[in-house]
XYZ file of C-alpha atoms in Angstrom:
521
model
C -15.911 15.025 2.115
C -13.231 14.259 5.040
C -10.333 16.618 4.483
C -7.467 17.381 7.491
C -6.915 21.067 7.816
C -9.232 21.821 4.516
C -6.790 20.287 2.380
C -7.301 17.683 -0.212
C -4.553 16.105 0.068
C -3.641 16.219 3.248
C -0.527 18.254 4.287
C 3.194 17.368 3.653
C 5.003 15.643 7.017
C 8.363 16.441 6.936
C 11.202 14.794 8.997
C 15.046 13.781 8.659
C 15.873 10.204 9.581
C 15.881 9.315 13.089
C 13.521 12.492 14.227
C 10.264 12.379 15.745
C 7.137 13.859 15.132
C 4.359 14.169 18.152
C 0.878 15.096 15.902
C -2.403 16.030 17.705
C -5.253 15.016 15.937
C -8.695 16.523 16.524
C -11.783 14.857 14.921
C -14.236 17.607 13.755
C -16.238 15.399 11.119
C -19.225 13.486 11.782
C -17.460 10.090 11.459
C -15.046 8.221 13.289
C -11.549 8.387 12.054
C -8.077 6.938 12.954
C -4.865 7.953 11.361
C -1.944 5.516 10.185
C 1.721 6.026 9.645
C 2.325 3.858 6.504
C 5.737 1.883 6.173
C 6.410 3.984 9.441
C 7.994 0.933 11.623
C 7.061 2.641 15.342
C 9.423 0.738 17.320
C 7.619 -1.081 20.110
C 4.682 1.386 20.164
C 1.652 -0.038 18.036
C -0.196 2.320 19.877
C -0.148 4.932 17.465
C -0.073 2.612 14.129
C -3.633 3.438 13.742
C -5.706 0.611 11.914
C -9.304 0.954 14.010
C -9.915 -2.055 16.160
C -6.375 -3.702 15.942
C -4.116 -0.968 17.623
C -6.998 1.410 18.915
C -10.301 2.453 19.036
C -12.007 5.218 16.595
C -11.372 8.693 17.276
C -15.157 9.774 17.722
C -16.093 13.035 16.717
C -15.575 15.668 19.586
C -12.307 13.973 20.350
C -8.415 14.408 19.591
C -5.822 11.742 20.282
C -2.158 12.283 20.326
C -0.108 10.066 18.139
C 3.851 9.786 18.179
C 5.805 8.992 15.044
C 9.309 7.746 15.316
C 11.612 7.247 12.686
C 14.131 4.848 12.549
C 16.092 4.032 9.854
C 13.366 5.037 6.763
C 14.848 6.896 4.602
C 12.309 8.683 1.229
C 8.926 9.123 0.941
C 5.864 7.404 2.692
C 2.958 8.613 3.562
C -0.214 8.728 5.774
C -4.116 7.777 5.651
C -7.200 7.336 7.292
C -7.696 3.354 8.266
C -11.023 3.378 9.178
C -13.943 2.484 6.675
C -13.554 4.593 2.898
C -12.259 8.077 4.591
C -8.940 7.031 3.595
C -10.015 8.663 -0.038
C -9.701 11.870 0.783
C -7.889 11.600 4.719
C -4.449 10.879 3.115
C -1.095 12.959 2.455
C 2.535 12.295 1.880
C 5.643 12.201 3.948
C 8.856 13.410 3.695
C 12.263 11.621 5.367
C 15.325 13.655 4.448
C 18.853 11.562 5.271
C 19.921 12.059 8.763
C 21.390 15.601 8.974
C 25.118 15.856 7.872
C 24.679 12.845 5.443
C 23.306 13.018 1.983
C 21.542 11.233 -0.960
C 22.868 7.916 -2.619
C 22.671 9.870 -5.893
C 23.505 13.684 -6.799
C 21.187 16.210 -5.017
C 18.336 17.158 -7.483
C 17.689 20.790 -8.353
C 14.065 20.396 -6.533
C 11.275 17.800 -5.546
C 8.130 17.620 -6.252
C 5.370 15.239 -4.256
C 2.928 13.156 -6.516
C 0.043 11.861 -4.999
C -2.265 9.768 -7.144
C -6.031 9.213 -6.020
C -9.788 8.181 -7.092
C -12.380 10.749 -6.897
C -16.524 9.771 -6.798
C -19.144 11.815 -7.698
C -20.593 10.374 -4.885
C -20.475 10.683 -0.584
C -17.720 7.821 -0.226
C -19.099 6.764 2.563
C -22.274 6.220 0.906
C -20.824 4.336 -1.647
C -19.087 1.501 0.726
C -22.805 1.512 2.361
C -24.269 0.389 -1.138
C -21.784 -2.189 -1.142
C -22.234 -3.153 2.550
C -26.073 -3.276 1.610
C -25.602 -5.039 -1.556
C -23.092 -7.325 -0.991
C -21.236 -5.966 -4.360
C -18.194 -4.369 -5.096
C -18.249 -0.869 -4.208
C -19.006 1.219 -7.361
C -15.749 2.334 -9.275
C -14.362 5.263 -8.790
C -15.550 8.636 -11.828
C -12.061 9.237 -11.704
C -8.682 9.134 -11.191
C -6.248 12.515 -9.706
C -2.753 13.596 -9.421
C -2.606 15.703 -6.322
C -6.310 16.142 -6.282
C -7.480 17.089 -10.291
C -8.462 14.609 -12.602
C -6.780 16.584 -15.096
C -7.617 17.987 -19.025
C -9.219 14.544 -20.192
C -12.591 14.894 -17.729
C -14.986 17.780 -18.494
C -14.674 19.269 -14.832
C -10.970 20.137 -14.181
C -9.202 21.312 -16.995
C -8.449 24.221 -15.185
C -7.081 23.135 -12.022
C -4.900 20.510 -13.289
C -1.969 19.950 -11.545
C 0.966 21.390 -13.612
C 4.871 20.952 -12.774
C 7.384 23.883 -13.822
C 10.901 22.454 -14.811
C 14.020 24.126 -16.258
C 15.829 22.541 -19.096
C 18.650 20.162 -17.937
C 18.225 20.144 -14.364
C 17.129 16.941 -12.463
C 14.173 16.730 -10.306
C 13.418 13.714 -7.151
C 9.842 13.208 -8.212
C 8.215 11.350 -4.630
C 5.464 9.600 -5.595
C 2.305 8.012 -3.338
C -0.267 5.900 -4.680
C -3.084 6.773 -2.600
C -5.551 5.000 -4.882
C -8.191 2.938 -2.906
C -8.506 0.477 -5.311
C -5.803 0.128 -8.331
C -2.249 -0.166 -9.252
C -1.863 2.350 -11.846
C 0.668 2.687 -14.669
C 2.607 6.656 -15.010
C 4.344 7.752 -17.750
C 5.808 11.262 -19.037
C 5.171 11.928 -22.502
C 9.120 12.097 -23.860
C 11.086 11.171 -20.525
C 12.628 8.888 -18.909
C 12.215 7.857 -15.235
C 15.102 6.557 -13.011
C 13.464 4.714 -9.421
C 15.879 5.268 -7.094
C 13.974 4.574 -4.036
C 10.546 2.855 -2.427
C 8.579 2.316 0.425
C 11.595 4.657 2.032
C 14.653 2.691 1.272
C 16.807 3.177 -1.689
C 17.471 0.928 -5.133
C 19.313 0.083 -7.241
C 18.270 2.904 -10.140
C 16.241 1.405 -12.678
C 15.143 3.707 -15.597
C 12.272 2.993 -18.084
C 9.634 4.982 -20.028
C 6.622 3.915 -17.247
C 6.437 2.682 -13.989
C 3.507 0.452 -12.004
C 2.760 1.526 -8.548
C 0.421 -0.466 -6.371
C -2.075 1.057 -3.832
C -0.127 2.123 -0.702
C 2.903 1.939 -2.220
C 5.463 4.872 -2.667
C 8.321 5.373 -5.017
C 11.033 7.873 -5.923
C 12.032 8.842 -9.451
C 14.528 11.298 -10.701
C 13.286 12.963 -13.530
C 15.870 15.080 -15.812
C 14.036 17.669 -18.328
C 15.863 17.228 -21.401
C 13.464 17.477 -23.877
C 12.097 21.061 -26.150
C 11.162 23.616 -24.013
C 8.610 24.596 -26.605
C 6.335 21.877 -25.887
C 4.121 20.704 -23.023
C 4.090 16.914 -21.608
C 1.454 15.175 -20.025
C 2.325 13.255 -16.870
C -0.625 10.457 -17.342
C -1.691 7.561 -15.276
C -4.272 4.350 -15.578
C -5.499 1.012 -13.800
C -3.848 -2.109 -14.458
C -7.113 -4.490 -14.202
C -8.075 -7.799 -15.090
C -11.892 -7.473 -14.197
C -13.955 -6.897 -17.114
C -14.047 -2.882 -18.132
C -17.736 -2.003 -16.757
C -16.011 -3.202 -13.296
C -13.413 -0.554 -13.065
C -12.449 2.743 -13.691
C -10.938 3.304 -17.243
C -10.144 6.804 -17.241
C -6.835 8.032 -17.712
C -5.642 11.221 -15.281
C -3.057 13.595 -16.565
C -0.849 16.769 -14.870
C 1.258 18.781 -17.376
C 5.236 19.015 -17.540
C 5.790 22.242 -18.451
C 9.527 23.992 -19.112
C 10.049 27.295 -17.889
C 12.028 28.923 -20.481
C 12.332 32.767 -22.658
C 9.795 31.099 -25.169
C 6.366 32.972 -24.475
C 3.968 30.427 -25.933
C 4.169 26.509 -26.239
C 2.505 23.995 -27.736
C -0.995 24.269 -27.164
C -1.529 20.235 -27.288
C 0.328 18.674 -24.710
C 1.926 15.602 -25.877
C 0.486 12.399 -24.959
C 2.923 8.756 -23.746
C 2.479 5.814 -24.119
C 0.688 3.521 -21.339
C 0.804 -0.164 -21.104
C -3.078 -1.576 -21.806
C -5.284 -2.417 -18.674
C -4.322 -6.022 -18.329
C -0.739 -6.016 -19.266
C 0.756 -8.423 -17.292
C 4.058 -8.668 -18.883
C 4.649 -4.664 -18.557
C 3.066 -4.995 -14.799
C 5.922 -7.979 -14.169
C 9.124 -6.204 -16.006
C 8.809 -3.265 -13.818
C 7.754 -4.200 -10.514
C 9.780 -7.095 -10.256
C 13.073 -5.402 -11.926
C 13.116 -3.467 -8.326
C 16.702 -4.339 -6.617
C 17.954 -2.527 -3.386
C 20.591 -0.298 -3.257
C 22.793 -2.957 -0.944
C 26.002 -0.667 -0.706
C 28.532 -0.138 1.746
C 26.840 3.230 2.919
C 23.358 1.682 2.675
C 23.518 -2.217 3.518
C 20.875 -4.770 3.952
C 20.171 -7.413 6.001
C 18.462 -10.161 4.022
C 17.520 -13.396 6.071
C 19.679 -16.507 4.403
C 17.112 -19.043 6.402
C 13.814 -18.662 8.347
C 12.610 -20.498 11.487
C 8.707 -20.475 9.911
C 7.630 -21.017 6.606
C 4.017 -19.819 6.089
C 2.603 -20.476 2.660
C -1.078 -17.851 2.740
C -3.743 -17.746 0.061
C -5.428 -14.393 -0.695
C -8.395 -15.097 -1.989
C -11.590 -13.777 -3.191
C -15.337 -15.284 -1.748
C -18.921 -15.627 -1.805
C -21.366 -16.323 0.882
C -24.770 -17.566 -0.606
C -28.040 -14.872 0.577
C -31.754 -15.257 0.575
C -32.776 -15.114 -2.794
C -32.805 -11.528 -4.144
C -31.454 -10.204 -1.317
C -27.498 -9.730 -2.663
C -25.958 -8.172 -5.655
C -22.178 -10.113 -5.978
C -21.905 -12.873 -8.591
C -25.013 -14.931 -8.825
C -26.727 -13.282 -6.177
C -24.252 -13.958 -3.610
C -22.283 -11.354 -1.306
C -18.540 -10.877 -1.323
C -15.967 -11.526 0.771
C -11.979 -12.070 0.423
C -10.089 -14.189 2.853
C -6.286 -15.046 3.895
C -6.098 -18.782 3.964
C -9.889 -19.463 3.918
C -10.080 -17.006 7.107
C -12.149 -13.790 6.296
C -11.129 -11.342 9.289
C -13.754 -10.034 11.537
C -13.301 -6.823 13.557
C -13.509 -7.380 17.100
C -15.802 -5.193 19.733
C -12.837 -3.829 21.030
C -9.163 -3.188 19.936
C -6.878 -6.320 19.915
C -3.980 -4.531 21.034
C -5.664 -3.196 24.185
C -7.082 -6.758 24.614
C -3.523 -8.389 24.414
C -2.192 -5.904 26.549
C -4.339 -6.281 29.652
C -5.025 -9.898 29.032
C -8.651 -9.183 28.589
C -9.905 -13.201 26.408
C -12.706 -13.730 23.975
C -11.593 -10.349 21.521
C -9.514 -13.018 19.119
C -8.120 -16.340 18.437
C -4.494 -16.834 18.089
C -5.358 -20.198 15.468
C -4.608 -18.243 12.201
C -3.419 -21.176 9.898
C 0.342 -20.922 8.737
C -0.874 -23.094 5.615
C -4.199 -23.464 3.703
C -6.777 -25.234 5.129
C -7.659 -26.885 1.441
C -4.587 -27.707 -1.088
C -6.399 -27.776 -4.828
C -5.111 -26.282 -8.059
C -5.099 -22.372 -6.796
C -5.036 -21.081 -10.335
C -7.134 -23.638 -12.261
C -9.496 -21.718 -14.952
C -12.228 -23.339 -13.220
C -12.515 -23.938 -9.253
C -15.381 -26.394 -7.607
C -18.089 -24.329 -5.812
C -17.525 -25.497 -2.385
C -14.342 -23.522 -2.526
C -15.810 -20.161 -2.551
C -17.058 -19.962 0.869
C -14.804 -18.937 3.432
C -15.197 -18.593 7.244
C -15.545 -15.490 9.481
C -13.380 -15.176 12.336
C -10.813 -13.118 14.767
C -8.069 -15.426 14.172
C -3.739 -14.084 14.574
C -0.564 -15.387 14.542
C 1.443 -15.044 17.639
C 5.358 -14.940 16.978
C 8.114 -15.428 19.497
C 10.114 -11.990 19.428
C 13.253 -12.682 16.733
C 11.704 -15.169 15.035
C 12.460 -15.199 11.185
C 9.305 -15.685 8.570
C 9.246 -16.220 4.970
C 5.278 -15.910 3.924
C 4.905 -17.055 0.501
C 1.158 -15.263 -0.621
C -0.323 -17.582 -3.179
C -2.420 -15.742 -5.722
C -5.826 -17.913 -6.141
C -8.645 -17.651 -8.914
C -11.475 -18.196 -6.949
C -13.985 -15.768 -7.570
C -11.953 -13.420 -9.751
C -8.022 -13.330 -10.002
C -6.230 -10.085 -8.944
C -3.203 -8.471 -7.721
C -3.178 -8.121 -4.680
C -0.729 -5.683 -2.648
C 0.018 -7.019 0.438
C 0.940 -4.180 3.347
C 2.338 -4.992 6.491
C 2.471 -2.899 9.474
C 5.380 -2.549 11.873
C 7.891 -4.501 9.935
C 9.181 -4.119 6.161
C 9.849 -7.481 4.457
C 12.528 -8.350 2.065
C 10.286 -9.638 -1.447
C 12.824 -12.424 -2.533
C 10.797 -14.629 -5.079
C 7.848 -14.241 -7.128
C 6.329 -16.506 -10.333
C 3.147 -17.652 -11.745
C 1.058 -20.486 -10.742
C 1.328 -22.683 -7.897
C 4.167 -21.900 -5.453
C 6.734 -25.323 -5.472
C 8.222 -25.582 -2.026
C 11.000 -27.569 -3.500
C 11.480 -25.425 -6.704
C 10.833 -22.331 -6.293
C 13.140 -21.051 -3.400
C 16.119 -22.248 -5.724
C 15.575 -18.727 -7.968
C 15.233 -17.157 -4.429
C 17.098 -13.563 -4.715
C 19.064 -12.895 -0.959
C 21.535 -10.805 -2.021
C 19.537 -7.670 -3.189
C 16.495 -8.067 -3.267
C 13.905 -5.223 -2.644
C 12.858 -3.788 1.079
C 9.282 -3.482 1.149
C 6.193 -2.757 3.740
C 3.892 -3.009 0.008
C 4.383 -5.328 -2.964
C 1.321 -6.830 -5.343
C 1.260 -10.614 -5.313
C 0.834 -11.026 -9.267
C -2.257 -12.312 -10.406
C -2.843 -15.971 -10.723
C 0.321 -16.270 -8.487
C 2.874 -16.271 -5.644
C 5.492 -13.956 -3.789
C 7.987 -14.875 -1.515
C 8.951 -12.195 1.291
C 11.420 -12.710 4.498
C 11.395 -10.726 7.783
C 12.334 -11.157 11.245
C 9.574 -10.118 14.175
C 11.654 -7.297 16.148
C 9.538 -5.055 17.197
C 7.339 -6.590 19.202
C 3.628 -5.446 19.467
C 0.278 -5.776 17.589
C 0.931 -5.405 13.873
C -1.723 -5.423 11.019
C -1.467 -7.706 7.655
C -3.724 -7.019 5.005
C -4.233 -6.599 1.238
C -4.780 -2.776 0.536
C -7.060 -2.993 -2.716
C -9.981 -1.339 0.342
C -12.739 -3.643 -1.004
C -10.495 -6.577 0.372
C -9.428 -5.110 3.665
C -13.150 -4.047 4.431
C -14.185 -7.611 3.506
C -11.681 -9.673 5.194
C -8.470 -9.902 3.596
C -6.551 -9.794 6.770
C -5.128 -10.782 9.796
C -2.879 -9.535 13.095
C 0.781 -10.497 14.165
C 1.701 -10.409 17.758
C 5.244 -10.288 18.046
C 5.881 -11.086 21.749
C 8.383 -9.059 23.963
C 12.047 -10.008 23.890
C 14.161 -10.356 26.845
C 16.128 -7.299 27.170
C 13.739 -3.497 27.801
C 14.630 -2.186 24.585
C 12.483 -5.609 23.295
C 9.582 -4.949 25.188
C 6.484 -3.411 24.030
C 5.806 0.285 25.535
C 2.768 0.957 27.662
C 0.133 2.548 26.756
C -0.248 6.625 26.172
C -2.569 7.900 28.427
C -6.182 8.738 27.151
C -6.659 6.301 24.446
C -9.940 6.386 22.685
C -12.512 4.223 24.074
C -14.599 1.969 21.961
């Protein structure tokens, strides 16, 4: 497998708000690779964002590229990853934004931290298993299992031993930073006997919220405190599972565990960790009380700025497709092969990078036509849709936005195919999520239970299956930025497109040049 310097995961960044990090990367493996800084914001240098073929070319092996990560006002954990093909599985690690130096947490400091990274481990090459799919036209088989910080933990045959444990004294309070590095589901945690208080996500700080599980969605990160106040005489198991709505032979059931263990004068414990409490597979009501129960922090010391209005409405369907094959040749439902689309458009990588293509003016790499409304109107969420719907169509298609420019996208949830949750990352900017709800979004209706005064900053958030969230940002950093759903399957198949956010007037509005020595295609 792809590892960065051996280690699965990755190492630990470190930073305090407003430093920057300059990080040589060498490619050693036999594949191309690019790196990406997610929910980092870059100001005006998409050049080192990452995503291959929209901000660069691959790093081919035998060659090193030199990235630059600025940070600007994030604040908590994010993280890195591969973004190119399935290496992000095992190319991935965590970082670390401490408040600016001489400033301190919204909350009292914690007596230590510990960094949670959950994953999905194949008995298999993943490379070879997104070539099946390629081949096939399929999903990509699921995952054997899932990990916290690498181990699949007691409940698999394989890793009993190496399962991840975490040493806690009785009443102190621990920041627990946790990435969900998962390529294809939004998991459910809990900790057998404890409570969980979110304090932050995606690197900016909320309102605490405390319940006996969380749901985090692929590519999203969160913050917890954790306070170890139960008997030091038994162990806990930290446990985690999908949330799915695809039928159980489609997915990987497994449940992953680490162990919460007390240090304490007591020489023996329990030799049965306890066991919490998970939410079933398909719960959508747990899925919705948590992940929508998110509030920012919206203090004095730690404001937001939510948009009140927005120049551009843009109402996007994320959708799942077929495209009909030659019979037998294709293994997706009824002999078809998948794809996923964002408003009918499945995304096509271009022979070069868009960015560099923008840049120099070089024409035919994309379209700028990408649709700010569906191309079809029909009941999005019907039980049943007509055939003729499935189909989507292949293209380079992005939305070009005048620097300052306010959006609200509303991402409506469809059933075409196969309903899902789909969580929606977008590079360069983070997005304020200020509605959400079931069904078909109602332009008249719906904006009424708009939240503006605290409502959650995000570069991640799931669109709930079978329907619609409403998020607000305003294009100031001006450059090539990536939009796509980050279930991989979807991404790899389409479920994207590209803002260009044109320069401003002013130089600190202007998108940087280029580094020197980019990678060629």
């Amino acid at each position: 497998m792809m590892t960065v310097n051996g280690q699965f995961p990755g190492p630990t960044l470190y930073a305090n708000r407003g430093d920057e990090l300059v990080i040589t990367v060498f490619n050693y493996a036999q594949e191309n690779v690019t790196l990406h800084w997610h929910g980092v914001r870059l100001p005006r240098n998409p050049w080192s964002d990452g995503p291959e073929y929209v901000t660069q070319c691959p790093i081919q092996p035998g060659s090193s590229f030199i990235y630059t990560v600025t940070f600007t006002d994030e604040e908590g954990t994010l993280w890195w990853h591969a973004h190119s093909d399935y290496s992000r599985a095992t190319v991935h690690g965590a970082i670390v934004i401490y408040p600016r130096r001489g400033t301190s947490y919204p909350f009292p400091k914690p007596s230590g931290e510990v960094i949670l990274i959950l994953g999905e481990w194949w008995k298999r090459d993943v490379s070879a298993v997104l070539e099946t799919a390629r081949e096939t036209g399929a999903d990509p088989t699921p995952s054997d299992a899932f990990t916290i910080n690498g181990q699949p933990g007691d409940l698999y045959p394989c890793s009993k031993p190496g399962t991840f444990r975490m040493l806690v004294e009785p009443g102190k309070t621990y920041l627990l930073r946790m990435v969900n590095a998962a390529m294809e589901d939004a998991l459910f945690v809990s900790i057998a006997g404890h409570l969980l208080t979110l304090v932050g996500s995606d690197a900016s700080y909320t309102k605490p919220l405390t319940s006996d599980y969380i749901l985090i969605s692929p590519g999203e990160t969160m913050d917890f405190l954790l306070t170890a106040n139960q008997s030091p005489r038994n162990l806990y198991y930290m446990a985690a599972r999908a949330l799915s709505y695809e039928p159980v032979n489609n997915f990987d059931t497994t449940t992953t565990t680490a162990i919460v263990q007390y240090k304490s004068q007591y020489t023996s414990w329990s030799t049965n960790p306890l066991l919490p409490s998970l939410p079933f597979y398909n719960d959508t009501e747990a899925a919705s009380k948590f992940a929508f129960s998110i509030r920012s922090l919206a203090s004095t010391n730690w404001p937001i700025n939510v948009p009140k209005r927005f120049d551009q409405r843009m109402v996007i369907t994320v959708s799942v497709n077929e495209f009909e094959c030659p019979p037998g040749s294709c293994q997706g439902p009824n002999g078809t092969r998948l794809a996923s689309s964002l408003n009918n458009m499945s995304f096509v990588n271009p022979s070069i990078d868009i960015l560099e293509a923008y840049y120099k003016g070089i024409n035919g790499a994309f379209d700028t036509n990408f649709p700010s409304r569906p191309l079809y109107y029909f009941n999005f969420t019907a039980e049943y849709q007509p055939f003729a719907l499935l189909k989507s169509r292949l293209a380079t298609e992005v939305r070009i936005l005048e620097y300052g420019t306010t959006v609200e996208m509303v991402f409506q949830g469809t059933s075409l195919v196969t309903a899902e949750n789909h969580p929606m990352h977008l590079h360069g900017q983070s997005f304020y999520v200020v509605g959400w709800g079931f069904g078909n979004f109602n332009e008249e209706k719906d904006p009424l239970g708009y939240n503006l005064e605290d409502p959650p900053l995000k570069n991640t958030f799931g669109v709930p299956t079978n329907g619609w969230l409403a998020v607000r940002f305003t294009a100031y950093n001006p450059g090539v930025w990536f939009l796509h759903c980050h279930l991989e399957r979807h991404l790899i198949s389409g479920m994207d497109t590209v803002f260009i956010v044109k320069n401003g007037v002013d130089p600190g509005e202007k998108l940087l040049p280029p580094p020197p020595h980019m990678p060629p295609c």
